[in-house]
Coordinates of C-alpha atoms in Angstrom, one line a residue:
M1 CA 5.8 -27.5 31.4
R2 CA 3.5 -26.6 29.0
A3 CA 4.6 -25.2 25.8
S4 CA 1.9 -22.6 25.5
Q5 CA 3.8 -21.2 28.7
H6 CA 6.9 -20.2 26.3
S7 CA 7.7 -18.0 24.3
Q8 CA 5.9 -18.1 20.7
L9 CA 7.9 -17.2 17.4
R10 CA 6.1 -16.2 14.2
F11 CA 8.2 -17.0 11.3
I12 CA 8.2 -17.4 7.7
T13 CA 9.8 -19.9 5.2
C14 CA 10.5 -18.0 1.9
G15 CA 13.0 -18.0 -1.0
S16 CA 12.8 -19.2 -4.8
V17 CA 10.6 -21.9 -6.3
D18 CA 11.7 -25.2 -5.8
D19 CA 13.6 -24.6 -3.1
G20 CA 12.0 -27.2 -0.7
K21 CA 10.0 -24.4 1.7
S22 CA 6.7 -27.0 2.0
T23 CA 9.2 -29.8 2.2
L24 CA 11.3 -28.7 5.1
I25 CA 8.1 -27.3 7.0
G26 CA 6.2 -30.6 6.6
R27 CA 9.0 -32.5 7.4
L28 CA 9.5 -30.4 10.6
L29 CA 6.1 -30.7 11.5
N30 CA 6.4 -34.1 10.8
D31 CA 9.4 -34.9 13.0
T32 CA 8.2 -32.7 15.7
G33 CA 4.6 -35.0 16.3
A34 CA 2.1 -31.8 14.9
V35 CA 1.1 -34.3 12.2
F36 CA -2.5 -36.4 12.4
D37 CA -2.2 -40.0 11.7
D38 CA -5.0 -39.5 8.8
Q39 CA -2.9 -36.8 7.4
L40 CA 0.7 -38.9 7.4
R41 CA -1.6 -41.4 5.7
A42 CA -3.0 -39.3 2.8
A43 CA 0.5 -37.7 1.8
T44 CA 2.1 -41.0 2.0
D45 CA 1.9 -43.2 -1.5
T46 CA 1.3 -47.1 -2.5
Q47 CA 4.8 -47.5 -1.8
G48 CA 5.1 -46.0 1.6
A49 CA 7.1 -43.2 0.9
V50 CA 5.3 -39.8 2.5
D51 CA 5.4 -36.2 0.5
F52 CA 6.1 -34.0 3.1
A53 CA 5.1 -30.6 1.0
A54 CA 1.7 -32.4 0.5
L55 CA 1.2 -31.8 4.3
L56 CA 1.0 -28.0 3.5
D57 CA -0.6 -27.4 0.3
G58 CA -4.1 -27.1 0.7
L59 CA -5.1 -26.2 -2.4
D60 CA -5.9 -28.4 -5.4
A61 CA -3.9 -26.4 -7.9
E62 CA -0.9 -26.3 -5.4
R63 CA -1.0 -30.5 -5.4
E64 CA -1.4 -30.3 -9.1
Q65 CA 1.7 -28.0 -9.8
G66 CA 3.9 -29.0 -6.7
I67 CA 3.9 -25.4 -5.6
T68 CA 2.7 -23.2 -3.0
I69 CA 0.5 -20.3 -4.1
D70 CA -1.2 -19.0 -0.9
V71 CA 0.5 -18.2 2.4
A72 CA 0.0 -21.2 4.4
Y73 CA 0.1 -21.0 8.7
R74 CA 0.8 -23.9 10.7
Y75 CA 1.4 -24.4 14.1
F76 CA 3.2 -26.3 16.3
H77 CA 4.9 -26.5 19.3
T78 CA 8.4 -28.4 21.0
P79 CA 8.5 -28.6 25.1
V80 CA 10.7 -25.7 24.4
R81 CA 8.8 -23.2 22.4
S82 CA 5.8 -22.8 20.2
F83 CA 5.7 -21.5 16.8
I84 CA 3.5 -20.1 13.9
V85 CA 4.9 -20.7 10.5
A86 CA 4.0 -19.2 7.0
D87 CA 4.8 -21.1 4.4
C88 CA 5.3 -18.3 1.3
P89 CA 5.1 -19.3 -2.1
G90 CA 8.3 -18.5 -4.4
H91 CA 6.7 -17.4 -7.5
V92 CA 7.3 -14.2 -8.7
Q93 CA 3.6 -13.9 -9.3
Y94 CA 2.7 -14.3 -5.7
T95 CA 5.5 -12.0 -4.2
R96 CA 2.4 -10.0 -2.7
N97 CA 1.3 -12.9 -0.5
M98 CA 4.8 -13.5 0.8
A99 CA 5.2 -9.7 1.5
T100 CA 2.1 -10.4 4.1
G101 CA 3.6 -13.2 5.5
A102 CA 7.1 -11.4 6.0
S103 CA 4.8 -8.0 7.6
N104 CA 3.5 -10.6 10.8
A105 CA 6.6 -12.2 11.4
E106 CA 9.4 -11.9 13.8
A107 CA 11.9 -14.1 11.7
A108 CA 12.2 -15.8 8.4
I109 CA 13.9 -18.9 7.3
V110 CA 15.5 -18.1 3.8
L111 CA 15.9 -21.4 1.7
V112 CA 18.6 -21.7 -1.2
D113 CA 19.2 -24.9 -3.2
A114 CA 22.7 -25.6 -3.0
R115 CA 22.6 -26.1 -6.4
K116 CA 21.8 -23.1 -7.6
G117 CA 22.7 -20.7 -5.1
L118 CA 21.0 -17.3 -4.8
L119 CA 18.3 -16.8 -7.1
T120 CA 16.4 -13.5 -8.0
Q121 CA 13.7 -14.6 -5.4
T122 CA 16.2 -15.4 -2.7
R123 CA 17.3 -11.7 -3.2
R124 CA 13.5 -9.9 -3.5
H125 CA 12.4 -12.1 -0.8
T126 CA 15.6 -11.4 1.4
W127 CA 15.0 -7.4 0.4
I128 CA 11.2 -7.5 1.5
C129 CA 12.1 -9.4 5.1
G130 CA 14.4 -6.4 5.7
L131 CA 11.7 -3.9 4.6
F132 CA 9.0 -4.7 6.8
G133 CA 11.5 -5.4 9.9
V134 CA 12.5 -8.8 9.8
R135 CA 15.8 -8.8 11.4
D136 CA 16.7 -12.3 11.8
V137 CA 17.1 -14.8 8.8
I138 CA 18.0 -18.7 9.4
L139 CA 19.6 -19.1 6.0
A140 CA 18.5 -23.2 5.4
V141 CA 21.1 -24.4 2.2
N142 CA 18.9 -27.3 1.5
K143 CA 19.6 -30.3 -0.6
M144 CA 22.8 -30.8 0.7
D145 CA 22.5 -34.2 -0.6
L146 CA 22.3 -33.5 -4.0
V147 CA 25.8 -31.6 -3.7
G148 CA 27.7 -34.4 -2.0
H149 CA 27.3 -32.6 1.4
D150 CA 30.0 -30.5 0.3
E151 CA 31.2 -27.8 2.9
A152 CA 32.8 -25.5 0.3
V153 CA 29.4 -25.3 -1.1
F154 CA 27.8 -24.2 1.8
D155 CA 30.6 -21.4 3.0
A156 CA 30.1 -19.9 -0.5
I157 CA 26.8 -19.7 -0.1
R158 CA 26.7 -18.3 3.4
T159 CA 29.7 -15.7 2.4
E160 CA 27.3 -14.3 -0.2
Y161 CA 24.2 -14.3 1.4
A162 CA 25.5 -12.3 4.5
E163 CA 27.0 -9.6 2.6
M164 CA 23.9 -9.6 0.3
A165 CA 21.4 -9.4 3.6
R166 CA 23.6 -6.7 5.4
A167 CA 22.5 -4.8 2.6
A168 CA 18.9 -5.5 3.2
G169 CA 18.9 -4.5 6.6
I170 CA 19.0 -7.9 8.4
T171 CA 21.4 -7.7 11.3
S172 CA 21.6 -11.6 12.1
V173 CA 22.0 -14.9 10.0
Q174 CA 22.6 -18.0 11.5
A175 CA 23.4 -20.6 8.2
I176 CA 22.6 -24.2 8.5
P177 CA 23.3 -26.8 5.8
V178 CA 19.9 -29.5 5.8
S179 CA 18.6 -31.5 3.4
A180 CA 14.5 -31.7 3.9
L181 CA 13.9 -35.0 2.3
L182 CA 16.4 -36.9 4.1
G183 CA 15.7 -34.6 7.1
E184 CA 18.8 -33.8 7.5
N185 CA 19.7 -31.2 10.3
L186 CA 16.2 -30.4 10.6
V187 CA 15.6 -32.3 14.4
E188 CA 18.4 -34.5 14.6
T189 CA 22.3 -33.5 14.0
A190 CA 23.3 -35.3 10.4
T191 CA 26.2 -37.7 10.2
S192 CA 26.7 -37.2 6.8
M193 CA 28.0 -33.5 7.2
P194 CA 30.4 -33.6 10.3
W195 CA 31.9 -30.6 9.4
Y196 CA 29.3 -28.7 10.5
S197 CA 29.0 -28.1 14.4
G198 CA 26.1 -25.6 14.4
P199 CA 22.5 -26.3 15.7
T200 CA 19.9 -28.1 14.1
L201 CA 16.9 -25.8 12.7
L202 CA 14.8 -26.9 15.5
T203 CA 17.3 -25.8 18.4
A204 CA 18.1 -22.7 16.0
L205 CA 14.5 -21.8 16.1
E206 CA 13.8 -22.7 19.7
S207 CA 16.9 -20.4 20.9
L208 CA 16.1 -17.3 18.5
E209 CA 15.5 -14.4 20.3
P210 CA 14.2 -11.6 17.3
S211 CA 15.3 -8.4 17.8
R212 CA 12.6 -5.8 18.5
I213 CA 11.6 -2.5 16.9
D214 CA 11.1 -0.8 20.4
G215 CA 11.9 2.6 19.7
I216 CA 8.8 3.9 21.4
A217 CA 8.5 0.7 23.5
D218 CA 8.0 2.3 26.6
A219 CA 5.8 5.1 25.3
F220 CA 1.9 4.1 25.8
H221 CA 0.2 4.4 22.0
L222 CA -3.3 3.2 21.2
P223 CA -4.9 3.3 18.1
V224 CA -8.6 4.1 18.2
Q225 CA -10.6 1.3 16.6
Y226 CA -14.0 1.8 17.4
V227 CA -16.0 4.0 19.9
N228 CA -17.9 2.3 22.1
R229 CA -21.3 4.0 23.1
W230 CA -22.8 1.1 25.9
G231 CA -25.5 3.3 27.2
Q232 CA -26.5 7.0 27.9
D233 CA -23.5 7.6 30.1
F234 CA -20.5 4.9 28.8
R235 CA -18.1 6.3 26.3
G236 CA -15.5 3.9 25.5
Y237 CA -12.3 4.3 23.0
C238 CA -11.3 0.3 22.2
G239 CA -7.7 -0.6 20.5
T240 CA -5.2 -2.5 20.8
L241 CA -2.1 -1.4 22.7
V242 CA 0.8 -1.1 20.5
S243 CA 3.4 0.2 22.9
G244 CA 3.9 0.7 26.3
R245 CA 1.2 0.3 29.4
V246 CA -1.6 2.3 30.3
R247 CA -2.9 3.0 34.0
P248 CA -6.2 4.8 35.6
G249 CA -4.8 8.3 36.5
D250 CA -2.8 9.1 33.4
T251 CA -2.7 11.7 31.5
V252 CA -3.1 11.3 27.2
T253 CA -2.6 13.2 24.6
I254 CA -5.2 12.9 21.6
Q255 CA -3.5 13.1 18.3
P256 CA -3.7 14.4 16.3
S257 CA -6.2 17.3 17.6
N258 CA -3.6 17.4 20.4
L259 CA -6.4 17.8 23.4
R260 CA -5.3 16.1 26.9
A261 CA -7.3 14.0 29.1
A262 CA -6.8 11.7 31.9
I263 CA -7.7 8.2 31.9
T264 CA -10.5 7.3 34.3
A265 CA -10.8 3.3 33.7
V266 CA -9.0 0.7 31.9
Y267 CA -11.2 -2.5 30.5
S268 CA -10.2 -5.8 29.0
G269 CA -12.8 -8.0 27.8
G270 CA -15.3 -5.7 29.6
T271 CA -13.8 -6.3 33.1
A272 CA -12.1 -3.0 34.5
I273 CA -8.2 -3.9 35.2
S274 CA -5.5 -1.8 36.8
E275 CA -3.3 -1.9 34.0
G276 CA -3.3 -2.4 30.4
T277 CA -0.3 -4.2 28.2
L278 CA 1.5 -4.3 24.9
G279 CA -0.5 -6.3 22.9
Q280 CA -3.6 -6.1 25.0
A281 CA -7.3 -5.5 23.4
L282 CA -8.7 -2.8 26.0
T283 CA -11.4 -0.1 26.5
L284 CA -10.2 3.3 27.9
T285 CA -12.6 5.8 29.7
L286 CA -11.7 9.2 30.1
D287 CA -12.6 12.4 32.3
K288 CA -13.5 14.7 29.7
E289 CA -16.3 14.9 26.6
I290 CA -13.4 15.3 23.7
D291 CA -14.3 14.3 19.8
I292 CA -12.6 11.2 18.9
S293 CA -13.0 8.7 16.1
R294 CA -11.8 5.9 15.1
G295 CA -8.1 6.5 13.1
D296 CA -7.2 9.0 16.6
V297 CA -4.3 8.0 18.4
L298 CA -4.0 8.1 22.6
S299 CA -0.4 8.5 23.8
A300 CA 1.3 9.3 26.6
A301 CA 1.2 13.3 27.5
A302 CA 4.9 13.3 28.0
N303 CA 5.6 11.3 24.6
P304 CA 3.3 12.1 21.8
L305 CA 3.8 10.9 18.4
E306 CA 4.7 13.2 15.2
V307 CA 1.7 14.7 13.2
S308 CA 2.6 15.2 9.6
D309 CA 1.0 14.6 5.9
Q310 CA 3.8 14.1 4.0
F311 CA 6.7 11.5 4.0
S312 CA 9.5 9.6 2.4
T313 CA 8.7 6.4 2.2
H314 CA 9.7 3.2 0.7
L315 CA 6.7 1.3 -1.1
L316 CA 6.6 -2.5 -2.5
W317 CA 4.1 -2.3 -5.5
M318 CA 2.0 -5.0 -5.9
S319 CA -0.5 -4.6 -8.5
T320 CA -0.8 -5.5 -11.9
Q321 CA -1.6 -2.0 -12.8
P322 CA 1.6 0.4 -12.5
M323 CA 1.8 2.9 -9.6
L324 CA 1.3 6.4 -11.2
P325 CA 3.0 9.3 -9.4
G326 CA 0.0 12.0 -9.1
R327 CA -2.9 9.3 -8.7
S328 CA -5.2 9.5 -5.0
Y329 CA -5.0 6.3 -3.3
R330 CA -6.2 5.6 -0.5
L331 CA -3.7 4.9 2.4
L332 CA -4.4 2.8 6.0
C333 CA -1.9 3.6 8.9
G334 CA -3.1 1.7 12.0
T335 CA -6.6 2.3 12.3
R336 CA -6.2 5.4 10.4
E337 CA -7.5 5.6 6.6
V338 CA -6.8 9.1 4.5
M339 CA -6.3 9.9 0.9
A340 CA -2.5 9.5 -0.3
T341 CA -0.8 10.7 -3.2
V342 CA 2.4 9.5 -4.2
T343 CA 4.1 12.8 -5.3
D344 CA 7.8 11.6 -6.4
I345 CA 9.3 8.3 -7.3
K346 CA 12.8 9.2 -5.8
H347 CA 14.7 6.1 -7.2
L348 CA 13.7 2.3 -7.9
I349 CA 15.8 -0.5 -6.4
D350 CA 17.0 -3.3 -7.9
V351 CA 17.0 -6.0 -5.5
D352 CA 19.9 -8.4 -7.4
T353 CA 22.5 -5.5 -7.1
Q354 CA 20.8 -3.0 -4.6
A355 CA 21.3 -0.3 -7.2
Q356 CA 19.5 3.0 -6.8
L357 CA 17.4 3.7 -10.7
A358 CA 15.6 6.7 -12.2
A359 CA 12.0 5.8 -12.5
K360 CA 8.9 7.4 -13.7
Q361 CA 6.5 5.0 -12.3
L362 CA 6.4 1.3 -10.2
E363 CA 5.8 -1.8 -11.6
I364 CA 4.6 -5.1 -10.4
N365 CA 7.0 -6.3 -7.0
Q366 CA 9.3 -3.1 -7.8
V367 CA 10.9 -1.2 -4.3
G368 CA 10.7 2.1 -4.5
A369 CA 11.8 5.2 -2.7
C370 CA 9.0 7.6 -2.9
N371 CA 7.3 10.7 -0.9
I372 CA 3.9 10.5 -0.3
S373 CA 1.6 13.1 0.6
L374 CA -1.9 13.2 2.4
A375 CA -4.7 14.6 2.4
S376 CA -4.6 15.4 6.5
P377 CA -2.3 14.7 9.1
I378 CA -1.4 12.0 10.4
P379 CA 0.2 10.6 14.1
F380 CA 3.1 8.4 13.0
A381 CA 6.2 6.6 14.4
P382 CA 9.1 5.9 11.8
F383 CA 9.1 2.2 10.9
D384 CA 12.1 1.5 12.2
Q385 CA 10.0 2.7 15.6
S386 CA 7.1 0.8 15.5
K387 CA 5.8 -1.2 12.7
A388 CA 2.2 -1.0 14.2
L389 CA 2.6 3.3 13.5
G390 CA 5.1 3.4 10.8
G391 CA 4.1 0.9 8.3
F392 CA 1.1 1.0 5.8
I393 CA -1.0 -0.2 2.8
L394 CA -2.2 1.6 -0.1
I395 CA -5.7 0.9 -1.8
D396 CA -6.6 1.6 -5.4
R397 CA -10.1 3.8 -5.1
Q398 CA -11.7 2.3 -8.0
T399 CA -11.1 -1.6 -7.7
N400 CA -10.0 -1.9 -3.8
E401 CA -7.3 -4.1 -4.2
T402 CA -4.4 -3.6 -2.1
V403 CA -1.6 -2.3 -4.5
A404 CA 1.2 -1.5 -2.1
A405 CA 2.6 -2.2 1.0
G406 CA 4.9 0.4 2.7
R407 CA 6.8 1.7 5.9
I408 CA 7.1 5.3 6.8
E409 CA 11.2 6.8 6.9
F410 CA 10.3 10.2 8.1
A411 CA 8.4 13.1 8.0
L412 CA 9.6 15.9 5.0
R413 CA 10.5 18.9 6.5
R414 CA 8.2 21.0 3.7
A415 CA 5.4 19.7 5.9
T416 CA 6.2 21.8 9.2
N417 CA 8.1 24.1 7.1
V418 CA 4.5 25.9 4.7
H419 CA 2.0 26.9 6.3
W420 CA -1.6 28.2 4.7
Q421 CA -1.5 31.9 4.7
A422 CA -4.6 33.8 6.5
I423 CA -6.4 35.8 3.4
E424 CA -9.2 38.0 5.1
V425 CA -11.4 37.9 1.7
D426 CA -12.7 35.1 1.0
K427 CA -14.3 33.1 -1.5
R428 CA -17.8 33.9 -0.6
A429 CA -17.1 37.4 -1.0
R430 CA -15.4 36.9 -4.3
A431 CA -18.4 35.5 -5.4
I432 CA -21.0 38.0 -4.0
S433 CA -18.7 41.3 -5.9
L434 CA -19.2 39.1 -9.2
G435 CA -22.9 38.2 -8.8
Q436 CA -22.5 34.6 -9.1
T437 CA -22.5 31.3 -7.8
P438 CA -18.4 29.9 -8.8
K439 CA -18.6 26.5 -10.5
C440 CA -16.3 23.8 -12.3
V441 CA -17.6 22.3 -15.1
W442 CA -15.5 19.4 -16.0
F443 CA -15.8 18.3 -20.1
T444 CA -14.7 14.9 -20.5
G445 CA -14.7 12.8 -23.7
L446 CA -12.6 11.4 -26.8
S447 CA -10.4 13.5 -28.6
G448 CA -12.6 15.4 -31.7
A449 CA -15.9 14.7 -29.2
G450 CA -16.5 18.5 -29.3
K451 CA -15.6 19.7 -25.8
S452 CA -13.9 22.3 -26.8
T453 CA -16.5 23.5 -29.3
I454 CA -19.2 23.0 -26.4
A455 CA -17.3 25.1 -24.1
N456 CA -16.7 28.0 -27.0
A457 CA -20.6 27.9 -26.9
V458 CA -21.0 28.3 -23.2
E459 CA -19.1 31.0 -22.4
K460 CA -20.4 33.2 -24.8
Q461 CA -23.9 32.2 -23.6
L462 CA -23.1 32.8 -19.9
L463 CA -21.0 36.0 -21.0
A464 CA -24.5 37.1 -22.4
L465 CA -25.8 36.4 -19.1
G466 CA -23.7 38.5 -17.3
K467 CA -21.5 35.9 -15.9
H468 CA -18.0 35.8 -15.7
A469 CA -16.0 32.4 -16.9
Y470 CA -13.0 31.1 -18.5
I471 CA -11.9 27.8 -20.4
L472 CA -9.2 25.9 -19.8
D473 CA -8.4 23.9 -22.4
G474 CA -6.4 20.7 -22.8
D475 CA -4.2 22.3 -26.0
N476 CA -3.7 25.7 -24.7
V477 CA -2.7 24.6 -21.5
R478 CA 0.0 22.4 -23.0
H479 CA 1.6 25.6 -24.4
G480 CA 2.4 26.8 -21.1
L481 CA 1.7 25.6 -17.4
N482 CA 1.6 21.9 -18.9
R483 CA 4.2 22.4 -21.7
D484 CA 6.6 19.9 -20.2
L485 CA 4.5 17.1 -20.1
G486 CA 4.3 14.0 -22.7
F487 CA 1.4 11.7 -23.1
T488 CA 2.3 8.9 -21.0
D489 CA 0.0 7.7 -18.3
V490 CA 2.1 9.3 -15.7
D491 CA 2.3 12.7 -17.6
R492 CA -1.6 12.3 -18.3
V493 CA -2.2 11.7 -14.4
E494 CA 0.2 14.8 -13.7
N495 CA -1.7 16.8 -16.4
I496 CA -4.9 16.7 -14.6
R497 CA -3.6 17.1 -11.3
R498 CA -2.2 20.3 -12.3
V499 CA -5.2 21.8 -14.1
A500 CA -7.7 20.7 -11.3
E501 CA -6.0 22.7 -9.2
V502 CA -5.7 25.7 -11.2
A503 CA -9.8 25.3 -11.7
K504 CA -9.6 25.0 -8.0
L505 CA -7.7 28.4 -7.4
M506 CA -10.5 30.0 -10.7
T507 CA -13.1 29.2 -8.3
D508 CA -12.0 30.2 -4.9
A509 CA -11.6 33.6 -7.4
G510 CA -15.7 33.3 -7.7
L511 CA -15.1 32.1 -11.8
I512 CA -17.1 29.9 -13.7
V513 CA -14.3 27.1 -14.5
L514 CA -15.1 25.5 -17.8
V515 CA -12.6 22.1 -18.4
S516 CA -12.3 21.1 -21.7
F517 CA -10.0 18.1 -21.4
I518 CA -9.6 14.4 -22.5
S519 CA -8.9 13.3 -18.6
P520 CA -9.0 9.8 -19.8
F521 CA -9.1 8.3 -16.1
R522 CA -11.9 7.9 -13.4
S523 CA -9.0 8.2 -10.3
E524 CA -8.3 11.6 -12.2
R525 CA -11.8 12.9 -12.6
Q526 CA -12.3 11.9 -9.0
M527 CA -9.5 13.4 -7.9
A528 CA -10.3 16.3 -9.3
R529 CA -14.3 16.3 -8.1
E530 CA -13.2 15.6 -4.3
L531 CA -10.9 19.4 -4.4
F532 CA -14.3 20.9 -4.9
A533 CA -17.2 21.6 -2.8
P534 CA -20.7 19.5 -2.8
G535 CA -22.7 20.9 -5.6
E536 CA -19.8 22.9 -6.9
F537 CA -18.6 20.8 -9.8
L538 CA -20.3 18.8 -12.7
E539 CA -18.9 16.2 -15.0
V540 CA -20.3 16.6 -18.5
Y541 CA -19.7 13.7 -20.3
V542 CA -19.5 14.4 -23.9
S543 CA -20.5 11.1 -25.3
T544 CA -19.2 10.7 -28.8
P545 CA -18.5 7.4 -30.4
L546 CA -14.7 6.6 -31.2
E547 CA -15.6 6.5 -35.4
V548 CA -17.8 9.8 -35.1
A549 CA -14.9 11.7 -33.7
E550 CA -12.3 9.8 -35.7
S551 CA -14.0 10.9 -38.9
R552 CA -14.4 14.7 -37.8
D553 CA -10.0 14.5 -37.2
V554 CA -10.2 17.9 -37.9
K555 CA -6.2 18.5 -36.6
G556 CA -5.0 15.4 -38.3
L557 CA -4.4 13.7 -35.0
Y558 CA -6.5 9.8 -35.5
A559 CA -4.7 9.2 -38.5
R560 CA -1.4 10.2 -37.6
A561 CA -2.3 7.9 -34.2
R562 CA -3.2 5.1 -37.1
A563 CA -0.2 5.7 -38.7
G564 CA 2.0 4.9 -35.1
E565 CA 3.0 8.4 -35.4
I566 CA 1.7 9.5 -32.0
P567 CA 1.8 6.8 -29.1
N568 CA -0.7 6.4 -26.7
F569 CA -3.5 8.0 -28.3
T570 CA -6.6 7.7 -26.4
G571 CA -9.0 5.9 -28.1
I572 CA -6.2 4.0 -30.1
D573 CA -3.6 2.6 -27.6
S574 CA -4.6 4.5 -24.8
P575 CA -7.8 3.3 -23.0
Y576 CA -10.4 5.8 -22.0
E577 CA -12.8 5.3 -19.2
A578 CA -16.1 6.4 -19.5
P579 CA -17.9 8.5 -16.4
E580 CA -20.3 6.3 -14.8
S581 CA -22.1 9.2 -13.2
P582 CA -21.9 12.4 -15.0
E583 CA -23.8 14.8 -13.7
L584 CA -24.4 15.7 -17.5
C585 CA -24.3 13.3 -20.8
V586 CA -24.5 14.9 -24.1
D587 CA -24.7 13.9 -27.5
T588 CA -23.2 15.6 -30.1
V589 CA -24.0 13.6 -33.2
D590 CA -27.8 14.2 -33.0
T591 CA -28.2 17.7 -31.2
G592 CA -26.4 21.1 -32.1
V593 CA -23.7 22.3 -30.4
E594 CA -26.0 25.6 -29.2
D595 CA -28.6 22.8 -27.6
V596 CA -25.7 21.2 -26.0
A597 CA -24.6 24.7 -24.5
R598 CA -28.2 25.6 -23.2
K599 CA -28.4 22.1 -21.7
V600 CA -24.9 22.8 -20.0
V601 CA -26.1 26.7 -18.5
S602 CA -29.4 24.7 -17.5
A603 CA -27.4 22.2 -15.4
L604 CA -25.7 25.0 -14.0
R605 CA -28.6 26.0 -11.9
L606 CA -27.6 30.0 -11.9

């Protein structure tokens, strides 16, 4: 029987740097006949010694430094099973690459250098494996030849690791003493360690039955990836079946709309089939015309998913820029993308001790328990029940960088307990009663740029025109609503989030709101903009050079910042991100305040 007809196992190798991951996999590939002759010759030196790690290191930088940088995938098979292995980097700066490998793995080989024992990266990688649903680990205690094949060394590492793995959610650990360099206990049983009676690494891989996350395995769920309009009379909903099976005639619920329909046909590769099964890419047709788009989920009518917009989650932060609660990110869960905000960091987790520590932000490679709020509800399953419908990534809106990977633990009760109260007098009625069109004018610029002065002049001109306006000034708001906030990046984000929500309420009341805040980050100004209807938000950039703003210094703030008395001062030791496409850019150096104010009022087109 061919290996391809047997089961397949996807696993990763991970652990700290220089513990021999690439050498182990290279040796395993070689000993199972998965290396071509020319590859072996290229990895052999003039003395005939084979560098097994070189069989995996595909990048020049990896060969030069003797390290793994990117995840290297390799495929091999035995008469018993086929394998896809991801050789993951051990350096801490490439943890995100390791997390990528873990998110797609069914099992892991965690390597430990017998001379060093468990290191921080060993603990971090094990924690990440547990975080992304890997429940089965083979602990390869490597370089046993360098500790004299000492059973006591092996036993001590095995015992310590088992305790740590349980805390990380690993349910199965099989420890094997090996020497990757010498090939001991990889494919053949080593005679150098007669005290070990367990399987070789290859035998363990061939017999490993990975624990399944199958809480919803029997219920049909298909996230819609694409709507196929083939001809005028055909509308098919395409996606990969992530759980259960589906047949023509089955009744399904479309989520989150909760409308129902019946399956009329199931296609695989353009061919109608009688049943779709787990993992198949399918196209389904329905008996009703229903508005369905990418990101919706077709679920068995008897077993619909939960729907919510607030979650308790765990996050692995992967960006060099810290995660700031209150900042808006793009969340991708299944095929659905929605805006998301981390509302609260409950604690971060020390991967060495599993201690829960207080934190206001997450730095790169930190794991935190966080609450997340979404702009709209999504159908989901807790990660422990479905990787596909409970795992997600966060994407930075400015750079498109994937900044975090996470798992949904459960929906927050507040998501179902808090409802919108219907109010009969609406925004339009209020605006008509005031005889104006509500607007939000968002002044941004350095301290001393002239924002508040201009806002004052604009309000007076609006008052003269009979318009109703109000100024939300950065300093004034910090005396009340935001008096609990400091000037760290985290507090600045929250400062803007609160004032943006207040400005939205004021425009809802029919007012023209003049917001005068430094608001140094583009992300938060974009977040504020998106709270308003198209055309309702005007960003006014008060473009004043730092040296001019500093020369004004009417409050003495720049002088104190230069003296080190005010940390995190925008323009001095905290950045200001100028707008890229403001509705209006004004100059207070060569233009008088009243003229600038008239420009702003004109831009309002009242």
